[in-house]
PDB file of C-alpha atoms in Angstrom:
ATOM      1  CA  GLU X   1       0.113   0.997  10.726  1.00  0.00           C
ATOM      2  CA  ALA X   2      -1.346   0.040   7.282  1.00  0.00           C
ATOM      3  CA  GLY X   3       0.013   2.063   4.364  1.00  0.00           C
ATOM      4  CA  VAL X   4      -1.660   3.539   1.243  1.00  0.00           C
ATOM      5  CA  ALA X   5      -3.448   0.945  -0.548  1.00  0.00           C
ATOM      6  CA  GLN X   6      -3.913   1.032  -4.351  1.00  0.00           C
ATOM      7  CA  SER X   7      -5.758  -1.226  -6.815  1.00  0.00           C
ATOM      8  CA  PRO X   8      -5.399  -2.679  -9.253  1.00  0.00           C
ATOM      9  CA  ARG X   9      -1.683  -3.070  -9.466  1.00  0.00           C
ATOM     10  CA  TYR X  10      -1.715  -3.571 -13.174  1.00  0.00           C
ATOM     11  CA  LYS X  11      -4.181  -2.746 -15.970  1.00  0.00           C
ATOM     12  CA  ILE X  12      -3.917  -3.299 -19.601  1.00  0.00           C
ATOM     13  CA  ILE X  13      -6.460  -1.484 -21.848  1.00  0.00           C
ATOM     14  CA  GLU X  14      -6.869  -0.335 -25.540  1.00  0.00           C
ATOM     15  CA  LYS X  15      -6.878   3.146 -26.458  1.00  0.00           C
ATOM     16  CA  ARG X  16     -10.167   4.972 -26.307  1.00  0.00           C
ATOM     17  CA  GLN X  17     -11.313   2.599 -23.389  1.00  0.00           C
ATOM     18  CA  SER X  18     -12.067   3.797 -19.948  1.00  0.00           C
ATOM     19  CA  VAL X  19     -10.157   2.895 -16.664  1.00  0.00           C
ATOM     20  CA  ALA X  20     -10.499   3.588 -12.976  1.00  0.00           C
ATOM     21  CA  PHE X  21      -7.990   3.478 -10.185  1.00  0.00           C
ATOM     22  CA  TRP X  22      -8.793   3.278  -6.464  1.00  0.00           C
ATOM     23  CA  CYS X  23      -6.876   4.621  -3.486  1.00  0.00           C
ATOM     24  CA  ASN X  24      -7.325   4.058   0.232  1.00  0.00           C
ATOM     25  CA  PRO X  25      -5.097   6.525   2.147  1.00  0.00           C
ATOM     26  CA  ILE X  26      -3.514   6.038   5.568  1.00  0.00           C
ATOM     27  CA  SER X  27      -6.317   6.360   8.323  1.00  0.00           C
ATOM     28  CA  GLY X  28      -6.646  10.007   9.492  1.00  0.00           C
ATOM     29  CA  HIS X  29      -4.829  11.515   6.530  1.00  0.00           C
ATOM     30  CA  ALA X  30      -6.677  14.611   5.491  1.00  0.00           C
ATOM     31  CA  THR X  31      -4.595  15.223   2.328  1.00  0.00           C
ATOM     32  CA  LEU X  32      -4.605  12.906  -0.660  1.00  0.00           C
ATOM     33  CA  TYR X  33      -2.510  13.157  -3.941  1.00  0.00           C
ATOM     34  CA  TRP X  34      -2.675  11.471  -7.440  1.00  0.00           C
ATOM     35  CA  TYR X  35       0.691  11.377  -9.250  1.00  0.00           C
ATOM     36  CA  GLN X  36       1.369  10.229 -12.792  1.00  0.00           C
ATOM     37  CA  GLN X  37       4.933   8.756 -13.427  1.00  0.00           C
ATOM     38  CA  ILE X  38       6.129   8.017 -16.917  1.00  0.00           C
ATOM     39  CA  LEU X  39       8.735   5.568 -17.379  1.00  0.00           C
ATOM     40  CA  GLY X  40      12.151   7.294 -16.912  1.00  0.00           C
ATOM     41  CA  GLN X  41      10.788  10.413 -15.375  1.00  0.00           C
ATOM     42  CA  GLY X  42       9.990  11.507 -11.741  1.00  0.00           C
ATOM     43  CA  PRO X  43       6.373  11.565 -10.593  1.00  0.00           C
ATOM     44  CA  LYS X  44       4.141  14.426 -11.806  1.00  0.00           C
ATOM     45  CA  LEU X  45       1.226  15.593  -9.387  1.00  0.00           C
ATOM     46  CA  LEU X  46      -2.118  15.451 -11.171  1.00  0.00           C
ATOM     47  CA  ILE X  47      -4.479  16.584  -8.385  1.00  0.00           C
ATOM     48  CA  GLN X  48      -4.442  17.243  -4.616  1.00  0.00           C
ATOM     49  CA  PHE X  49      -7.478  16.925  -2.165  1.00  0.00           C
ATOM     50  CA  GLN X  50      -7.756  18.149   1.190  1.00  0.00           C
ATOM     51  CA  ASN X  51     -10.483  16.176   2.851  1.00  0.00           C
ATOM     52  CA  ASN X  52     -13.123  16.023  -0.042  1.00  0.00           C
ATOM     53  CA  GLY X  53     -12.209  19.397  -1.609  1.00  0.00           C
ATOM     54  CA  VAL X  54      -9.769  20.094  -4.506  1.00  0.00           C
ATOM     55  CA  VAL X  55      -6.709  21.980  -3.570  1.00  0.00           C
ATOM     56  CA  ASP X  56      -4.729  21.910  -6.761  1.00  0.00           C
ATOM     57  CA  ASP X  57      -5.808  20.253 -10.137  1.00  0.00           C
ATOM     58  CA  SER X  58      -3.813  22.531 -12.386  1.00  0.00           C
ATOM     59  CA  GLN X  59      -1.863  19.648 -14.045  1.00  0.00           C
ATOM     60  CA  LEU X  60      -4.864  17.245 -14.407  1.00  0.00           C
ATOM     61  CA  PRO X  61      -5.822  16.799 -18.113  1.00  0.00           C
ATOM     62  CA  LYS X  62      -9.589  17.588 -17.461  1.00  0.00           C
ATOM     63  CA  ASP X  63     -10.857  16.713 -20.914  1.00  0.00           C
ATOM     64  CA  ARG X  64     -10.051  13.011 -20.147  1.00  0.00           C
ATOM     65  CA  PHE X  65      -9.194  12.583 -16.396  1.00  0.00           C
ATOM     66  CA  SER X  66     -11.386  13.114 -13.321  1.00  0.00           C
ATOM     67  CA  ALA X  67     -10.891  12.241  -9.791  1.00  0.00           C
ATOM     68  CA  GLU X  68     -13.037  12.303  -6.748  1.00  0.00           C
ATOM     69  CA  ARG X  69     -12.953  11.848  -2.938  1.00  0.00           C
ATOM     70  CA  LEU X  70     -16.589  11.954  -2.120  1.00  0.00           C
ATOM     71  CA  LYS X  71     -16.380  11.128   1.701  1.00  0.00           C
ATOM     72  CA  GLY X  72     -13.005  12.466   2.236  1.00  0.00           C
ATOM     73  CA  VAL X  73     -11.325   8.962   2.614  1.00  0.00           C
ATOM     74  CA  ASP X  74     -11.016   6.820  -0.516  1.00  0.00           C
ATOM     75  CA  SER X  75     -10.487   8.374  -3.859  1.00  0.00           C
ATOM     76  CA  THR X  76     -10.858   7.245  -7.390  1.00  0.00           C
ATOM     77  CA  LEU X  77      -8.987   8.472 -10.559  1.00  0.00           C
ATOM     78  CA  LYS X  78     -10.652   7.917 -13.885  1.00  0.00           C
ATOM     79  CA  ILE X  79      -9.432   8.185 -17.513  1.00  0.00           C
ATOM     80  CA  GLN X  80     -11.961   8.431 -20.283  1.00  0.00           C
ATOM     81  CA  PRO X  81     -11.114   7.871 -23.073  1.00  0.00           C
ATOM     82  CA  ALA X  82      -7.424   6.520 -22.596  1.00  0.00           C
ATOM     83  CA  LYS X  83      -4.761   7.561 -24.888  1.00  0.00           C
ATOM     84  CA  LEU X  84      -1.515   5.901 -25.652  1.00  0.00           C
ATOM     85  CA  GLU X  85       0.582   8.502 -23.834  1.00  0.00           C
ATOM     86  CA  ASP X  86      -1.414   7.763 -20.645  1.00  0.00           C
ATOM     87  CA  SER X  87       0.612   4.608 -20.081  1.00  0.00           C
ATOM     88  CA  ALA X  88       2.332   5.200 -16.879  1.00  0.00           C
ATOM     89  CA  VAL X  89       2.298   4.337 -13.212  1.00  0.00           C
ATOM     90  CA  TYR X  90      -0.309   6.137 -11.239  1.00  0.00           C
ATOM     91  CA  LEU X  91       0.609   6.795  -7.684  1.00  0.00           C
ATOM     92  CA  CYS X  92      -1.523   7.825  -4.675  1.00  0.00           C
ATOM     93  CA  ALA X  93      -0.018   9.469  -1.646  1.00  0.00           C
ATOM     94  CA  SER X  94      -1.465  10.700   1.378  1.00  0.00           C
ATOM     95  CA  SER X  95      -0.312  13.015   4.446  1.00  0.00           C
ATOM     96  CA  LEU X  96      -1.656  14.042   7.695  1.00  0.00           C
ATOM     97  CA  ASP X  97      -2.057  17.685   6.644  1.00  0.00           C
ATOM     98  CA  ARG X  98      -0.877  20.429   4.434  1.00  0.00           C
ATOM     99  CA  LEU X  99       2.425  21.580   6.201  1.00  0.00           C
ATOM    100  CA  ALA X 100       5.515  21.788   4.560  1.00  0.00           C
ATOM    101  CA  GLY X 101       7.210  19.400   7.147  1.00  0.00           C
ATOM    102  CA  ASN X 102       4.644  16.724   6.569  1.00  0.00           C
ATOM    103  CA  ILE X 103       5.542  13.560   5.032  1.00  0.00           C
ATOM    104  CA  GLN X 104       3.788  11.984   1.984  1.00  0.00           C
ATOM    105  CA  TYR X 105       3.223   8.365   2.188  1.00  0.00           C
ATOM    106  CA  PHE X 106       3.190   6.738  -1.244  1.00  0.00           C
ATOM    107  CA  GLY X 107       1.336   3.516  -2.371  1.00  0.00           C
ATOM    108  CA  ALA X 108       2.939   1.072  -4.705  1.00  0.00           C
ATOM    109  CA  GLY X 109       1.083   2.340  -7.779  1.00  0.00           C
ATOM    110  CA  THR X 110      -0.975   1.229 -10.577  1.00  0.00           C
ATOM    111  CA  ARG X 111       0.838   0.487 -13.690  1.00  0.00           C
ATOM    112  CA  LEU X 112      -1.343   1.188 -16.873  1.00  0.00           C
ATOM    113  CA  SER X 113      -0.615  -0.069 -20.339  1.00  0.00           C
ATOM    114  CA  VAL X 114      -2.584   1.542 -23.151  1.00  0.00           C
ATOM    115  CA  LEU X 115      -2.293  -0.521 -26.349  1.00  0.00           C
TER     116      LEU X 115
ATOM    117  CA  ASP P   1       8.585  26.327  -7.844  1.00  0.00           C
ATOM    118  CA  ALA P   2      12.344  26.646  -7.207  1.00  0.00           C
ATOM    119  CA  LYS P   3      14.358  24.104  -9.038  1.00  0.00           C
ATOM    120  CA  THR P   4      16.880  21.550  -7.910  1.00  0.00           C
ATOM    121  CA  THR P   5      19.849  20.187  -9.776  1.00  0.00           C
ATOM    122  CA  GLN P   6      21.129  16.604  -9.156  1.00  0.00           C
ATOM    123  CA  PRO P   7      23.748  14.273 -10.800  1.00  0.00           C
ATOM    124  CA  ASN P   8      21.927  11.686 -13.195  1.00  0.00           C
ATOM    125  CA  SER P   9      23.723   8.648 -11.469  1.00  0.00           C
ATOM    126  CA  MET P  10      26.397   7.809  -8.837  1.00  0.00           C
ATOM    127  CA  GLU P  11      28.130   4.738  -7.914  1.00  0.00           C
ATOM    128  CA  SER P  12      29.277   3.462  -4.553  1.00  0.00           C
ATOM    129  CA  ASN P  13      30.491   0.327  -2.720  1.00  0.00           C
ATOM    130  CA  GLU P  14      28.646  -1.519  -0.200  1.00  0.00           C
ATOM    131  CA  GLU P  15      29.293  -0.479   3.441  1.00  0.00           C
ATOM    132  CA  GLU P  16      30.835   2.719   2.450  1.00  0.00           C
ATOM    133  CA  PRO P  17      29.329   6.294   3.053  1.00  0.00           C
ATOM    134  CA  VAL P  18      27.629   8.046   0.162  1.00  0.00           C
ATOM    135  CA  HIS P  19      27.286  11.694  -0.363  1.00  0.00           C
ATOM    136  CA  LEU P  20      24.391  12.761  -2.852  1.00  0.00           C
ATOM    137  CA  PRO P  21      24.577  16.413  -3.736  1.00  0.00           C
ATOM    138  CA  CYS P  22      21.790  18.749  -4.657  1.00  0.00           C
ATOM    139  CA  ASN P  23      21.980  22.376  -5.935  1.00  0.00           C
ATOM    140  CA  HIS P  24      18.960  24.799  -5.317  1.00  0.00           C
ATOM    141  CA  SER P  25      20.424  28.236  -6.001  1.00  0.00           C
ATOM    142  CA  THR P  26      17.177  29.983  -6.282  1.00  0.00           C
ATOM    143  CA  ILE P  27      15.638  28.490  -3.124  1.00  0.00           C
ATOM    144  CA  SER P  28      13.551  30.873  -1.076  1.00  0.00           C
ATOM    145  CA  GLY P  29      13.593  31.643   2.782  1.00  0.00           C
ATOM    146  CA  THR P  30      10.376  29.593   3.127  1.00  0.00           C
ATOM    147  CA  ASP P  31      11.478  26.559   1.236  1.00  0.00           C
ATOM    148  CA  TYR P  32      12.085  23.249   3.061  1.00  0.00           C
ATOM    149  CA  ILE P  33      14.591  20.783   1.567  1.00  0.00           C
ATOM    150  CA  HIS P  34      13.090  17.373   1.146  1.00  0.00           C
ATOM    151  CA  TRP P  35      14.534  14.040   0.147  1.00  0.00           C
ATOM    152  CA  TYR P  36      12.627  10.986  -1.072  1.00  0.00           C
ATOM    153  CA  ARG P  37      13.912   7.739  -2.615  1.00  0.00           C
ATOM    154  CA  GLN P  38      12.225   5.308  -5.020  1.00  0.00           C
ATOM    155  CA  LEU P  39      13.163   1.856  -4.902  1.00  0.00           C
ATOM    156  CA  PRO P  40      12.431  -0.363  -8.141  1.00  0.00           C
ATOM    157  CA  SER P  41       8.900  -1.006  -8.641  1.00  0.00           C
ATOM    158  CA  GLN P  42       7.895   0.890  -5.559  1.00  0.00           C
ATOM    159  CA  GLY P  43       6.325   4.245  -4.779  1.00  0.00           C
ATOM    160  CA  PRO P  44       8.691   7.088  -3.472  1.00  0.00           C
ATOM    161  CA  GLU P  45       9.531   6.954   0.237  1.00  0.00           C
ATOM    162  CA  TYR P  46      10.459   9.905   2.529  1.00  0.00           C
ATOM    163  CA  VAL P  47      14.115   9.980   3.707  1.00  0.00           C
ATOM    164  CA  ILE P  48      14.659  13.256   5.362  1.00  0.00           C
ATOM    165  CA  HIS P  49      13.934  17.051   5.363  1.00  0.00           C
ATOM    166  CA  GLY P  50      15.287  20.229   6.813  1.00  0.00           C
ATOM    167  CA  LEU P  51      15.045  24.014   6.696  1.00  0.00           C
ATOM    168  CA  THR P  52      18.352  25.548   7.718  1.00  0.00           C
ATOM    169  CA  SER P  53      20.104  23.222  10.293  1.00  0.00           C
ATOM    170  CA  ASN P  54      21.836  19.869   9.638  1.00  0.00           C
ATOM    171  CA  VAL P  55      19.264  17.039  10.342  1.00  0.00           C
ATOM    172  CA  ASN P  56      19.765  13.341  11.228  1.00  0.00           C
ATOM    173  CA  ASN P  57      17.472  10.402  11.485  1.00  0.00           C
ATOM    174  CA  ARG P  58      17.786   6.603  11.290  1.00  0.00           C
ATOM    175  CA  MET P  59      17.991   6.555   7.609  1.00  0.00           C
ATOM    176  CA  ALA P  60      20.363   9.345   6.682  1.00  0.00           C
ATOM    177  CA  SER P  61      21.727  12.754   7.545  1.00  0.00           C
ATOM    178  CA  LEU P  62      21.120  15.921   5.769  1.00  0.00           C
ATOM    179  CA  ALA P  63      23.836  18.722   5.449  1.00  0.00           C
ATOM    180  CA  ILE P  64      22.643  22.084   4.415  1.00  0.00           C
ATOM    181  CA  ALA P  65      25.117  24.723   3.131  1.00  0.00           C
ATOM    182  CA  GLU P  66      25.144  27.958   5.120  1.00  0.00           C
ATOM    183  CA  ASP P  67      23.807  29.899   2.348  1.00  0.00           C
ATOM    184  CA  ARG P  68      21.189  27.254   1.798  1.00  0.00           C
ATOM    185  CA  LYS P  69      21.954  26.971  -1.959  1.00  0.00           C
ATOM    186  CA  SER P  70      23.024  23.479  -1.657  1.00  0.00           C
ATOM    187  CA  SER P  71      22.596  20.481   0.358  1.00  0.00           C
ATOM    188  CA  THR P  72      23.977  16.884   0.689  1.00  0.00           C
ATOM    189  CA  LEU P  73      22.236  13.677   1.645  1.00  0.00           C
ATOM    190  CA  ILE P  74      24.493  11.324   3.557  1.00  0.00           C
ATOM    191  CA  LEU P  75      24.021   7.540   3.755  1.00  0.00           C
ATOM    192  CA  HIS P  76      26.523   6.561   6.433  1.00  0.00           C
ATOM    193  CA  ARG P  77      26.882   3.026   5.342  1.00  0.00           C
ATOM    194  CA  ALA P  78      25.467   2.070   2.047  1.00  0.00           C
ATOM    195  CA  THR P  79      23.690  -1.328   1.547  1.00  0.00           C
ATOM    196  CA  LEU P  80      22.485  -3.069  -1.646  1.00  0.00           C
ATOM    197  CA  ARG P  81      18.990  -2.176  -0.433  1.00  0.00           C
ATOM    198  CA  ASP P  82      19.837   1.651  -0.819  1.00  0.00           C
ATOM    199  CA  ALA P  83      19.997   1.277  -4.454  1.00  0.00           C
ATOM    200  CA  ALA P  84      17.217   3.675  -5.654  1.00  0.00           C
ATOM    201  CA  VAL P  85      16.431   6.927  -7.313  1.00  0.00           C
ATOM    202  CA  TYR P  86      17.084   9.769  -4.873  1.00  0.00           C
ATOM    203  CA  TYR P  87      15.042  12.887  -5.182  1.00  0.00           C
ATOM    204  CA  CYS P  88      15.746  16.296  -3.796  1.00  0.00           C
ATOM    205  CA  ILE P  89      12.835  18.599  -3.604  1.00  0.00           C
ATOM    206  CA  LEU P  90      11.854  21.885  -2.317  1.00  0.00           C
ATOM    207  CA  ARG P  91       8.540  22.621  -0.492  1.00  0.00           C
ATOM    208  CA  ASP P  92       7.116  25.925   0.158  1.00  0.00           C
ATOM    209  CA  GLY P  93       6.654  26.144   3.985  1.00  0.00           C
ATOM    210  CA  ARG P  94       3.839  28.780   3.433  1.00  0.00           C
ATOM    211  CA  GLY P  95       1.149  25.980   3.046  1.00  0.00           C
ATOM    212  CA  GLY P  96      -1.507  25.862   0.274  1.00  0.00           C
ATOM    213  CA  ALA P  97      -1.062  23.463  -2.414  1.00  0.00           C
ATOM    214  CA  ASP P  98       2.095  21.354  -1.677  1.00  0.00           C
ATOM    215  CA  GLY P  99       2.227  18.484  -4.027  1.00  0.00           C
ATOM    216  CA  LEU P 100       5.808  17.405  -4.648  1.00  0.00           C
ATOM    217  CA  THR P 101       7.626  18.599  -7.686  1.00  0.00           C
ATOM    218  CA  PHE P 102       9.990  15.702  -8.807  1.00  0.00           C
ATOM    219  CA  GLY P 103      12.961  16.204 -10.959  1.00  0.00           C
ATOM    220  CA  LYS P 104      14.697  13.171 -12.604  1.00  0.00           C
ATOM    221  CA  GLY P 105      16.747  12.502  -9.374  1.00  0.00           C
ATOM    222  CA  THR P 106      20.038  10.639  -8.921  1.00  0.00           C
ATOM    223  CA  HIS P 107      20.101   6.940  -9.716  1.00  0.00           C
ATOM    224  CA  LEU P 108      22.326   5.384  -6.812  1.00  0.00           C
ATOM    225  CA  ILE P 109      24.017   2.135  -7.850  1.00  0.00           C
ATOM    226  CA  ILE P 110      25.576   0.277  -4.910  1.00  0.00           C
ATOM    227  CA  GLN P 111      28.391  -2.299  -5.913  1.00  0.00           C
ATOM    228  CA  PRO P 112      28.785  -5.281  -3.679  1.00  0.00           C
TER     229      PRO P 112
END
């Protein structure tokens, strides 16, 4: 079974530039999550989708971050414009459904460096 | 969300058992206890979860205290590959938004 695919693996940009990350979840997984992991900290949830609808985006900085999952499969996370403090690993995860016993499967992440 | 407390780091020897503790004194009756681990340069991976009873799988065992205010992840025979950050996380079983709330976890060091 293929895992969660993310691209690119690494991205270096200058502050005030824009960047986009792509995620392809495990086939058949209805729920998709984006997390931000700053160096030395645990991942922090940014947004959760159920199919193509948003379940939770309370921690997404909406002035600069946006995410979509138009067809309920792939998802993109965009930052515009980037700030220095956005340097982090952006992790995508998926799960079969929204049940407490459901396992979340994570991709390897995209490491973003903002200079 | 109910909070968990874990030691910052622990050290163990290869091929010995490892007991990773987690305190969650404010756990509610609907909270499941989940453990994930994160190997260097990888995304987190699921280890095990439970509600009230002790659980075993091929990776580890989870021992849950009778009052559910603490739990212990047990790696029966640690290998170098088990060196990772281990996160103890509570998930509300009532559904809805269920993103994981990670703390800083326990950095497990395995000595050869």
